[in-house]
PDB file of C-alpha atoms and ligand atoms in Angstrom:
ATOM      1  CA  MET Z 299     -28.941  19.562  60.105  1.00 96.00           C
ATOM      2  CA  GLU Z 300     -30.462  19.175  62.689  1.00 98.00           C
ATOM      3  CA  VAL Z 301     -34.369  18.219  61.845  1.00 98.00           C
ATOM      4  CA  VAL Z 302     -37.043  18.263  63.831  1.00 98.00           C
ATOM      5  CA  LEU Z 303     -39.414  15.494  63.491  1.00 98.00           C
ATOM      6  CA  LEU Z 304     -42.549  16.720  65.367  1.00 98.00           C
ATOM      7  CA  PRO Z 305     -46.390  15.233  65.382  1.00 98.00           C
ATOM      8  CA  THR Z 306     -48.571  18.259  64.881  1.00 98.00           C
ATOM      9  CA  PRO Z 307     -48.217  21.606  62.809  1.00 98.00           C
ATOM     10  CA  GLU Z 308     -48.770  23.449  65.975  1.00 98.00           C
ATOM     11  CA  ASP Z 309     -45.971  21.744  67.335  1.00 98.00           C
ATOM     12  CA  CYS Z 310     -43.329  23.336  64.607  1.00 98.00           C
ATOM     13  CA  GLY Z 311     -44.635  26.836  65.176  1.00 98.00           C
ATOM     14  CA  ARG Z 312     -43.325  26.241  69.444  1.00 98.00           C
ATOM     15  CA  VAL Z 313     -40.295  25.277  68.303  1.00 98.00           C
ATOM     16  CA  VAL Z 314     -40.071  27.718  65.387  1.00 98.00           C
ATOM     17  CA  ALA Z 315     -40.955  31.210  67.858  1.00 98.00           C
ATOM     18  CA  ASP Z 316     -38.413  29.368  70.122  1.00 98.00           C
ATOM     19  CA  ALA Z 317     -36.064  29.691  67.813  1.00 98.00           C
ATOM     20  CA  VAL Z 318     -36.954  33.578  66.580  1.00 98.00           C
ATOM     21  CA  GLN Z 319     -37.179  34.132  70.630  1.00 98.00           C
ATOM     22  CA  ALA Z 320     -34.033  32.292  71.435  1.00 97.00           C
ATOM     23  CA  VAL Z 321     -32.658  35.404  69.228  1.00 97.00           C
ATOM     24  CA  LEU Z 322     -34.493  38.061  70.779  1.00 97.00           C
ATOM     25  CA  THR Z 323     -33.023  37.175  74.642  1.00 96.00           C
ATOM     26  CA  ALA Z 324     -29.956  35.852  74.230  1.00 94.00           C
ATOM     27  CA  PRO Z 325     -27.907  37.659  76.875  1.00 91.00           C
ATOM     28  CA  ASP Z 326     -24.855  38.586  74.845  1.00 90.00           C
ATOM     29  CA  ARG Z 327     -28.019  40.959  72.240  1.00 89.00           C
ATOM     30  CA  ARG Z 328     -28.289  43.741  75.238  1.00 86.00           C
ATOM     31  CA  GLY Z 329     -30.445  45.075  73.563  1.00 82.00           C
ATOM     32  CA  ALA Z 330     -28.770  45.882  70.486  1.00 92.00           C
ATOM     33  CA  PRO Z 331     -30.489  45.813  67.007  1.00 95.00           C
ATOM     34  CA  VAL Z 332     -31.461  42.756  65.164  1.00 97.00           C
ATOM     35  CA  ALA Z 333     -31.791  41.471  61.781  1.00 98.00           C
ATOM     36  CA  LEU Z 334     -35.158  38.713  61.677  1.00 98.00           C
ATOM     37  CA  GLY Z 335     -35.410  37.378  58.280  1.00 98.00           C
ATOM     38  CA  LEU Z 336     -39.181  37.274  57.643  1.00 98.00           C
ATOM     39  CA  ALA Z 337     -40.393  34.171  55.283  1.00 98.00           C
ATOM     40  CA  THR Z 338     -44.487  35.202  53.617  1.00 96.00           C
ATOM     41  CA  GLY Z 339     -46.623  32.522  52.270  1.00 92.00           C
ATOM     42  CA  SER Z 340     -48.551  29.334  54.770  1.00 93.00           C
ATOM     43  CA  SER Z 341     -45.384  27.427  56.578  1.00 96.00           C
ATOM     44  CA  PRO Z 342     -44.945  30.118  59.535  1.00 98.00           C
ATOM     45  CA  LEU Z 343     -48.553  30.948  60.115  1.00 98.00           C
ATOM     46  CA  LEU Z 344     -48.543  29.010  62.967  1.00 98.00           C
ATOM     47  CA  ALA Z 345     -44.876  30.340  64.264  1.00 98.00           C
ATOM     48  CA  TYR Z 346     -46.000  34.220  63.723  1.00 98.00           C
ATOM     49  CA  ARG Z 347     -49.514  32.819  65.980  1.00 98.00           C
ATOM     50  CA  GLU Z 348     -47.099  31.807  68.654  1.00 98.00           C
ATOM     51  CA  LEU Z 349     -45.328  35.300  68.751  1.00 98.00           C
ATOM     52  CA  ILE Z 350     -47.904  37.151  68.950  1.00 98.00           C
ATOM     53  CA  ARG Z 351     -49.500  34.915  71.764  1.00 98.00           C
ATOM     54  CA  ARG Z 352     -46.157  35.326  73.454  1.00 98.00           C
ATOM     55  CA  HIS Z 353     -45.172  39.130  72.840  1.00 98.00           C
ATOM     56  CA  THR Z 354     -49.175  39.417  74.081  1.00 98.00           C
ATOM     57  CA  GLU Z 355     -49.239  36.956  76.784  1.00 98.00           C
ATOM     58  CA  GLU Z 356     -45.831  37.072  77.984  1.00 98.00           C
ATOM     59  CA  GLY Z 357     -43.939  40.349  77.088  1.00 98.00           C
ATOM     60  CA  LEU Z 358     -41.935  39.107  74.227  1.00 98.00           C
ATOM     61  CA  SER Z 359     -40.132  42.060  73.338  1.00 97.00           C
ATOM     62  CA  PHE Z 360     -39.555  43.091  69.233  1.00 98.00           C
ATOM     63  CA  ALA Z 361     -37.741  46.464  70.256  1.00 97.00           C
ATOM     64  CA  GLY Z 362     -34.696  47.051  67.697  1.00 96.00           C
ATOM     65  CA  VAL Z 363     -35.602  44.493  65.403  1.00 98.00           C
ATOM     66  CA  GLU Z 364     -35.262  45.186  62.231  1.00 98.00           C
ATOM     67  CA  ALA Z 365     -37.220  42.594  60.078  1.00 98.00           C
ATOM     68  CA  PHE Z 366     -36.181  41.229  56.269  1.00 98.00           C
ATOM     69  CA  LEU Z 367     -38.113  39.718  53.754  1.00 98.00           C
ATOM     70  CA  LEU Z 368     -37.624  36.576  51.614  1.00 98.00           C
ATOM     71  CA  ASP Z 369     -39.421  37.584  47.818  1.00 98.00           C
ATOM     72  CA  GLU Z 370     -41.817  39.985  46.856  1.00 98.00           C
ATOM     73  CA  TYR Z 371     -44.437  39.818  43.123  1.00 98.00           C
ATOM     74  CA  VAL Z 372     -42.759  43.087  40.556  1.00 98.00           C
ATOM     75  CA  GLY Z 373     -45.238  44.572  39.629  1.00 97.00           C
ATOM     76  CA  LEU Z 374     -48.621  45.016  42.483  1.00 97.00           C
ATOM     77  CA  PRO Z 375     -48.721  48.122  43.768  1.00 96.00           C
ATOM     78  CA  ALA Z 376     -47.285  49.839  46.851  1.00 93.00           C
ATOM     79  CA  GLY Z 377     -50.296  48.648  50.169  1.00 94.00           C
ATOM     80  CA  HIS Z 378     -51.504  45.842  47.846  1.00 97.00           C
ATOM     81  CA  PRO Z 379     -52.971  43.152  50.170  1.00 97.00           C
ATOM     82  CA  GLU Z 380     -51.256  40.268  48.417  1.00 97.00           C
ATOM     83  CA  SER Z 381     -46.813  42.367  48.174  1.00 97.00           C
ATOM     84  CA  TYR Z 382     -45.937  40.008  50.991  1.00 97.00           C
ATOM     85  CA  ARG Z 383     -44.593  43.582  52.602  1.00 97.00           C
ATOM     86  CA  GLU Z 384     -48.694  43.661  53.213  1.00 97.00           C
ATOM     87  CA  VAL Z 385     -48.843  40.268  54.268  1.00 97.00           C
ATOM     88  CA  ILE Z 386     -46.584  40.505  56.772  1.00 98.00           C
ATOM     89  CA  ARG Z 387     -47.818  43.607  58.428  1.00 98.00           C
ATOM     90  CA  ARG Z 388     -51.098  41.929  58.711  1.00 97.00           C
ATOM     91  CA  GLU Z 389     -49.646  38.236  59.991  1.00 98.00           C
ATOM     92  CA  LEU Z 390     -47.375  39.296  62.530  1.00 98.00           C
ATOM     93  CA  THR Z 391     -45.129  42.410  62.525  1.00 98.00           C
ATOM     94  CA  ASP Z 392     -48.163  45.250  62.894  1.00 98.00           C
ATOM     95  CA  ALA Z 393     -49.014  42.834  66.366  1.00 98.00           C
ATOM     96  CA  VAL Z 394     -45.808  42.712  68.084  1.00 98.00           C
ATOM     97  CA  GLY Z 395     -44.930  46.541  67.631  1.00 98.00           C
ATOM     98  CA  ILE Z 396     -42.245  46.718  64.981  1.00 98.00           C
ATOM     99  CA  ASP Z 397     -42.606  49.523  62.826  1.00 97.00           C
ATOM    100  CA  PRO Z 398     -43.665  49.630  59.577  1.00 96.00           C
ATOM    101  CA  ALA Z 399     -40.710  51.565  58.886  1.00 97.00           C
ATOM    102  CA  ARG Z 400     -38.295  48.610  59.807  1.00 97.00           C
ATOM    103  CA  VAL Z 401     -39.810  45.873  57.876  1.00 98.00           C
ATOM    104  CA  HIS Z 402     -37.918  45.509  54.926  1.00 98.00           C
ATOM    105  CA  GLY Z 403     -38.609  44.008  51.113  1.00 98.00           C
ATOM    106  CA  PRO Z 404     -37.503  44.694  47.929  1.00 98.00           C
ATOM    107  CA  ASP Z 405     -39.470  47.117  46.463  1.00 98.00           C
ATOM    108  CA  GLY Z 406     -41.322  45.019  43.882  1.00 97.00           C
ATOM    109  CA  ALA Z 407     -43.668  47.922  43.144  1.00 97.00           C
ATOM    110  CA  GLY Z 408     -41.418  51.058  42.445  1.00 95.00           C
ATOM    111  CA  GLY Z 409     -41.390  50.378  39.157  1.00 94.00           C
ATOM    112  CA  ASP Z 410     -37.368  49.391  38.469  1.00 97.00           C
ATOM    113  CA  PRO Z 411     -36.625  45.590  39.224  1.00 97.00           C
ATOM    114  CA  LEU Z 412     -33.251  45.474  38.525  1.00 97.00           C
ATOM    115  CA  ALA Z 413     -32.462  48.670  39.997  1.00 98.00           C
ATOM    116  CA  ALA Z 414     -34.387  46.986  43.307  1.00 98.00           C
ATOM    117  CA  ALA Z 415     -32.223  43.302  44.006  1.00 98.00           C
ATOM    118  CA  PRO Z 416     -28.941  45.761  44.914  1.00 98.00           C
ATOM    119  CA  ALA Z 417     -30.722  48.534  46.574  1.00 98.00           C
ATOM    120  CA  TYR Z 418     -31.952  45.500  48.445  1.00 98.00           C
ATOM    121  CA  GLU Z 419     -28.924  43.087  48.431  1.00 98.00           C
ATOM    122  CA  GLU Z 420     -26.697  46.586  50.073  1.00 98.00           C
ATOM    123  CA  ARG Z 421     -29.801  47.312  52.016  1.00 97.00           C
ATOM    124  CA  LEU Z 422     -29.098  43.758  53.720  1.00 97.00           C
ATOM    125  CA  ARG Z 423     -25.689  43.803  53.819  1.00 97.00           C
ATOM    126  CA  ALA Z 424     -24.994  47.485  56.201  1.00 96.00           C
ATOM    127  CA  ALA Z 425     -27.679  45.717  58.896  1.00 95.00           C
ATOM    128  CA  GLY Z 426     -26.870  41.719  58.931  1.00 84.00           C
ATOM    129  CA  PRO Z 427     -26.247  39.946  59.282  1.00 97.00           C
ATOM    130  CA  VAL Z 428     -29.734  38.170  59.701  1.00 98.00           C
ATOM    131  CA  ALA Z 429     -29.738  36.769  62.635  1.00 98.00           C
ATOM    132  CA  VAL Z 430     -32.424  34.180  62.426  1.00 98.00           C
ATOM    133  CA  GLN Z 431     -34.331  34.170  58.524  1.00 98.00           C
ATOM    134  CA  LEU Z 432     -37.534  31.157  58.675  1.00 98.00           C
ATOM    135  CA  LEU Z 433     -38.435  29.817  55.612  1.00 98.00           C
ATOM    136  CA  GLY Z 434     -41.336  27.715  53.613  1.00 98.00           C
ATOM    137  CA  ILE Z 435     -40.148  25.337  51.056  1.00 98.00           C
ATOM    138  CA  GLY Z 436     -42.639  25.066  47.747  1.00 95.00           C
ATOM    139  CA  ALA Z 437     -44.088  22.118  46.401  1.00 93.00           C
ATOM    140  CA  ASN Z 438     -41.187  21.948  43.293  1.00 94.00           C
ATOM    141  CA  GLY Z 439     -38.300  22.521  45.764  1.00 97.00           C
ATOM    142  CA  HIS Z 440     -38.386  26.202  45.984  1.00 97.00           C
ATOM    143  CA  VAL Z 441     -37.148  28.890  48.760  1.00 98.00           C
ATOM    144  CA  GLY Z 442     -38.157  31.991  48.473  1.00 97.00           C
ATOM    145  CA  PHE Z 443     -39.091  32.585  45.194  1.00 97.00           C
ATOM    146  CA  ASN Z 444     -35.806  30.829  43.733  1.00 98.00           C
ATOM    147  CA  GLU Z 445     -37.408  28.552  41.705  1.00 96.00           C
ATOM    148  CA  PRO Z 446     -35.153  25.269  40.499  1.00 97.00           C
ATOM    149  CA  GLY Z 447     -33.031  26.359  38.002  1.00 98.00           C
ATOM    150  CA  SER Z 448     -31.276  28.751  40.952  1.00 98.00           C
ATOM    151  CA  SER Z 449     -27.806  28.843  41.235  1.00 98.00           C
ATOM    152  CA  LEU Z 450     -26.971  27.743  44.450  1.00 98.00           C
ATOM    153  CA  ALA Z 451     -24.073  30.929  44.696  1.00 98.00           C
ATOM    154  CA  SER Z 452     -28.087  33.548  43.634  1.00 98.00           C
ATOM    155  CA  ARG Z 453     -28.038  36.836  44.988  1.00 98.00           C
ATOM    156  CA  THR Z 454     -31.066  38.984  45.241  1.00 98.00           C
ATOM    157  CA  ARG Z 455     -33.025  38.995  41.910  1.00 98.00           C
ATOM    158  CA  VAL Z 456     -36.339  39.282  39.565  1.00 98.00           C
ATOM    159  CA  LYS Z 457     -36.805  35.692  39.102  1.00 98.00           C
ATOM    160  CA  THR Z 458     -39.576  35.177  37.280  1.00 97.00           C
ATOM    161  CA  LEU Z 459     -42.056  32.155  38.009  1.00 96.00           C
ATOM    162  CA  THR Z 460     -43.383  28.813  37.193  1.00 94.00           C
ATOM    163  CA  GLU Z 461     -46.311  28.457  35.983  1.00 95.00           C
ATOM    164  CA  GLN Z 462     -46.515  25.431  38.410  1.00 92.00           C
ATOM    165  CA  THR Z 463     -46.011  28.403  41.554  1.00 93.00           C
ATOM    166  CA  ARG Z 464     -47.979  30.567  40.416  1.00 96.00           C
ATOM    167  CA  ALA Z 465     -50.674  28.369  40.105  1.00 95.00           C
ATOM    168  CA  ASP Z 466     -49.973  27.200  44.155  1.00 91.00           C
ATOM    169  CA  ASN Z 467     -50.522  30.511  44.779  1.00 93.00           C
ATOM    170  CA  ALA Z 468     -53.328  31.113  43.223  1.00 96.00           C
ATOM    171  CA  ARG Z 469     -55.105  31.378  46.513  1.00 95.00           C
ATOM    172  CA  PHE Z 470     -54.037  34.506  47.170  1.00 94.00           C
ATOM    173  CA  PHE Z 471     -55.809  36.021  44.072  1.00 96.00           C
ATOM    174  CA  GLY Z 472     -59.226  34.922  44.754  1.00 96.00           C
ATOM    175  CA  GLY Z 473     -57.891  31.185  43.379  1.00 97.00           C
ATOM    176  CA  ASP Z 474     -57.546  32.907  39.887  1.00 97.00           C
ATOM    177  CA  ALA Z 475     -53.093  32.400  38.649  1.00 96.00           C
ATOM    178  CA  GLY Z 476     -53.398  34.917  35.736  1.00 96.00           C
ATOM    179  CA  ALA Z 477     -54.064  37.440  38.679  1.00 96.00           C
ATOM    180  CA  VAL Z 478     -50.346  36.390  40.158  1.00 97.00           C
ATOM    181  CA  PRO Z 479     -47.471  38.511  39.799  1.00 98.00           C
ATOM    182  CA  ARG Z 480     -45.094  36.135  37.199  1.00 98.00           C
ATOM    183  CA  HIS Z 481     -42.283  38.296  37.366  1.00 98.00           C
ATOM    184  CA  VAL Z 482     -40.969  38.461  41.191  1.00 98.00           C
ATOM    185  CA  LEU Z 483     -37.903  39.882  43.795  1.00 98.00           C
ATOM    186  CA  THR Z 484     -36.628  37.481  45.888  1.00 98.00           C
ATOM    187  CA  GLN Z 485     -33.466  37.358  48.154  1.00 98.00           C
ATOM    188  CA  GLY Z 486     -30.612  34.760  46.411  1.00 98.00           C
ATOM    189  CA  LEU Z 487     -29.080  31.422  47.680  1.00 98.00           C
ATOM    190  CA  GLY Z 488     -26.423  32.276  48.528  1.00 98.00           C
ATOM    191  CA  THR Z 489     -28.207  35.298  49.833  1.00 98.00           C
ATOM    192  CA  ILE Z 490     -30.014  32.749  52.520  1.00 98.00           C
ATOM    193  CA  LEU Z 491     -27.217  31.132  53.192  1.00 98.00           C
ATOM    194  CA  ASP Z 492     -25.619  34.926  54.707  1.00 98.00           C
ATOM    195  CA  ALA Z 493     -28.856  34.237  57.383  1.00 98.00           C
ATOM    196  CA  ARG Z 494     -26.667  33.102  60.694  1.00 98.00           C
ATOM    197  CA  HIS Z 495     -29.582  30.667  61.936  1.00 98.00           C
ATOM    198  CA  LEU Z 496     -31.504  28.833  59.091  1.00 98.00           C
ATOM    199  CA  VAL Z 497     -34.951  27.100  60.148  1.00 99.00           C
ATOM    200  CA  LEU Z 498     -37.067  25.746  57.510  1.00 98.00           C
ATOM    201  CA  VAL Z 499     -40.466  24.552  58.145  1.00 98.00           C
ATOM    202  CA  ALA Z 500     -42.811  22.613  57.138  1.00 98.00           C
ATOM    203  CA  THR Z 501     -46.457  21.301  57.848  1.00 98.00           C
ATOM    204  CA  GLY Z 502     -48.285  18.792  55.216  1.00 98.00           C
ATOM    205  CA  GLU Z 503     -48.635  16.569  52.878  1.00 98.00           C
ATOM    206  CA  GLY Z 504     -48.226  18.474  50.134  1.00 97.00           C
ATOM    207  CA  LYS Z 505     -44.338  19.036  51.594  1.00 98.00           C
ATOM    208  CA  ALA Z 506     -43.226  15.510  52.185  1.00 98.00           C
ATOM    209  CA  ALA Z 507     -41.087  15.486  48.999  1.00 98.00           C
ATOM    210  CA  PRO Z 508     -39.367  18.113  48.579  1.00 98.00           C
ATOM    211  CA  VAL Z 509     -38.189  18.042  52.277  1.00 98.00           C
ATOM    212  CA  ALA Z 510     -37.079  14.590  51.807  1.00 98.00           C
ATOM    213  CA  ALA Z 511     -35.200  16.206  48.369  1.00 98.00           C
ATOM    214  CA  ALA Z 512     -33.635  19.164  49.853  1.00 98.00           C
ATOM    215  CA  VAL Z 513     -32.703  17.215  53.965  1.00 98.00           C
ATOM    216  CA  GLU Z 514     -31.129  14.041  52.015  1.00 98.00           C
ATOM    217  CA  GLY Z 515     -30.773  14.034  48.396  1.00 98.00           C
ATOM    218  CA  PRO Z 516     -28.328  15.371  46.253  1.00 98.00           C
ATOM    219  CA  LEU Z 517     -27.019  19.060  46.894  1.00 98.00           C
ATOM    220  CA  THR Z 518     -28.079  20.123  43.537  1.00 98.00           C
ATOM    221  CA  ALA Z 519     -29.707  23.385  41.639  1.00 98.00           C
ATOM    222  CA  SER Z 520     -32.575  21.202  40.877  1.00 98.00           C
ATOM    223  CA  VAL Z 521     -33.596  21.584  44.158  1.00 98.00           C
ATOM    224  CA  PRO Z 522     -33.236  24.770  45.654  1.00 98.00           C
ATOM    225  CA  GLY Z 523     -33.970  23.897  49.328  1.00 98.00           C
ATOM    226  CA  SER Z 524     -31.110  21.670  49.460  1.00 98.00           C
ATOM    227  CA  VAL Z 525     -28.785  24.357  49.564  1.00 98.00           C
ATOM    228  CA  LEU Z 526     -29.752  24.249  53.526  1.00 98.00           C
ATOM    229  CA  GLN Z 527     -26.960  21.815  53.030  1.00 98.00           C
ATOM    230  CA  LEU Z 528     -24.263  23.692  52.134  1.00 98.00           C
ATOM    231  CA  HIS Z 529     -24.559  26.005  56.043  1.00 98.00           C
ATOM    232  CA  PRO Z 530     -23.232  25.681  59.243  1.00 98.00           C
ATOM    233  CA  HIS Z 531     -26.175  25.756  61.432  1.00 98.00           C
ATOM    234  CA  VAL Z 532     -29.793  25.084  60.085  1.00 98.00           C
ATOM    235  CA  THR Z 533     -32.945  23.824  61.493  1.00 98.00           C
ATOM    236  CA  VAL Z 534     -34.877  22.259  59.072  1.00 98.00           C
ATOM    237  CA  VAL Z 535     -39.305  21.687  61.582  1.00 98.00           C
ATOM    238  CA  VAL Z 536     -41.778  19.693  60.571  1.00 98.00           C
ATOM    239  CA  ASP Z 537     -44.401  17.918  61.285  1.00 98.00           C
ATOM    240  CA  SER Z 538     -44.870  14.383  60.478  1.00 98.00           C
ATOM    241  CA  ALA Z 539     -47.427  14.370  56.968  1.00 98.00           C
ATOM    242  CA  ALA Z 540     -44.242  16.741  55.936  1.00 98.00           C
ATOM    243  CA  GLY Z 541     -41.529  14.796  57.007  1.00 98.00           C
ATOM    244  CA  SER Z 542     -43.388  11.356  56.278  1.00 98.00           C
ATOM    245  CA  ARG Z 543     -40.503  10.499  53.679  1.00 98.00           C
ATOM    246  CA  LEU Z 544     -37.260  11.265  55.130  1.00 98.00           C
ATOM    247  CA  ALA Z 545     -35.057   7.806  55.409  1.00 98.00           C
ATOM    248  CA  ARG Z 546     -34.049   9.113  58.348  1.00 98.00           C
ATOM    249  CA  ALA Z 547     -36.755   9.359  60.251  1.00 98.00           C
ATOM    250  CA  ASP Z 548     -36.130   7.884  63.225  1.00 98.00           C
ATOM    251  CA  HIS Z 549     -32.269   8.803  63.686  1.00 98.00           C
ATOM    252  CA  TYR Z 550     -33.904  12.590  64.116  1.00 98.00           C
ATOM    253  CA  ARG Z 551     -36.818  11.467  66.629  1.00 97.00           C
ATOM    254  CA  TYR Z 552     -33.523   9.803  69.022  1.00 97.00           C
ATOM    255  CA  VAL Z 553     -31.331  12.098  68.017  1.00 97.00           C
ATOM    256  CA  LEU Z 554     -34.281  14.949  69.156  1.00 96.00           C
ATOM    257  CA  GLU Z 555     -35.316  12.241  72.273  1.00 96.00           C
ATOM    258  CA  HIS Z 556     -31.443  12.818  73.241  1.00 96.00           C
ATOM    259  CA  LYS Z 557     -31.026  16.314  73.005  1.00 95.00           C
ATOM    260  CA  LEU Z 558     -28.658  17.662  75.990  1.00 95.00           C
ATOM    261  CA  ALA Z 559     -30.517  20.222  78.279  1.00 89.00           C
ATOM    262  CA  ASP Z 560     -29.924  23.406  76.741  1.00 87.00           C
ATOM    263  CA  GLN Z 561     -28.182  22.666  73.845  1.00 90.00           C
ATOM    264  CA  GLY Z 562     -31.333  24.660  72.627  1.00 90.00           C
ATOM    265  CA  TRP Z 563     -31.861  24.979  68.211  1.00 93.00           C
TER     266      TRP Z 563
HETATM  267  C1  GLP S  27     -44.028  30.616  48.335  1.00 78.91           C
HETATM  268  C2  GLP S  27     -43.065  32.046  48.570  1.00 78.91           C
HETATM  269  C3  GLP S  27     -42.659  31.067  49.950  1.00 78.91           C
HETATM  270  C4  GLP S  27     -43.151  30.117  50.505  1.00 78.91           C
HETATM  271  C5  GLP S  27     -42.955  28.773  49.987  1.00 78.91           C
HETATM  272  C6  GLP S  27     -44.417  27.743  50.114  1.00 78.91           C
HETATM  273  O1  GLP S  27     -44.858  31.301  46.820  1.00 78.91           O
HETATM  274  N1  GLP S  27     -42.761  32.639  47.987  1.00 78.91           N
HETATM  275  O2  GLP S  27     -41.826  31.960  50.578  1.00 78.91           O
HETATM  276  O3  GLP S  27     -42.405  29.346  51.331  1.00 78.91           O
HETATM  277  O4  GLP S  27     -43.543  29.720  48.681  1.00 78.91           O
HETATM  278  O5  GLP S  27     -44.908  28.630  50.137  1.00 78.91           O
HETATM  279  P1  GLP S  27     -46.365  27.981  51.220  1.00 78.91           P
HETATM  280  O6  GLP S  27     -45.775  27.834  53.024  1.00 78.91           O
HETATM  281  O7  GLP S  27     -47.657  28.623  51.314  1.00 78.91           O
HETATM  282  O8  GLP S  27     -46.698  25.529  51.543  1.00 78.91           O
END
């Protein structure tokens, strides 16, 4: 894993945007369709803002992109402002010209979440592999909505949120944890591992413990983010607060300082 420890959240946003741009502009792509894995939550927002800036000011093109969400709430009606499909349209895809028909997520609104899970797996399989998958990490170490205890080999399925996650996400529902759906559909940890490049971004003191556990702790279902240790191409992008509990912080900074020219992310 490459751990990129940077001074500010804005610096993190730029590096994450670089990783996405690298996929969009890869010389061997030649305009072919590409699957991007998008995350919601606050962690990727600065990266999205930077991608929108590059799109509007520098002409970065999202033509040919098929966007795939990590997860979705079960039971919010289609078009609900806090459904992740709506959130990602608002925060990124509309602004960079990705047609809503090309934004895919597990169908949490259709009334049959148990059928929606394998349907989403099939859609991902058909369009994949995802070229770059953006990830955040929850305070309890979850990625997507894979709560602690999730199988490291899991595929897209229905999960029940922990009360902590519902409380953490209450801020998006007027502060009312009871309004946060209890069930979700999420790509499994095994599904996430199918992407070619995983980019996890975390900022702020509240992420210091889960980041350290995921990056330097043991591989365990108790810290779902630790599954990243199994993937051959992972970039963990953290600001100094989120990286403050990393035991090898000095080494990560040293590696970054001595990156080879053109080594990329
Ligand atoms: C949410 C999402 C995750 C996200 C995580 C962290 O509940 N389902 O995909 O990465 O929790 O959220 P945030 O980035 O807002 O801290």
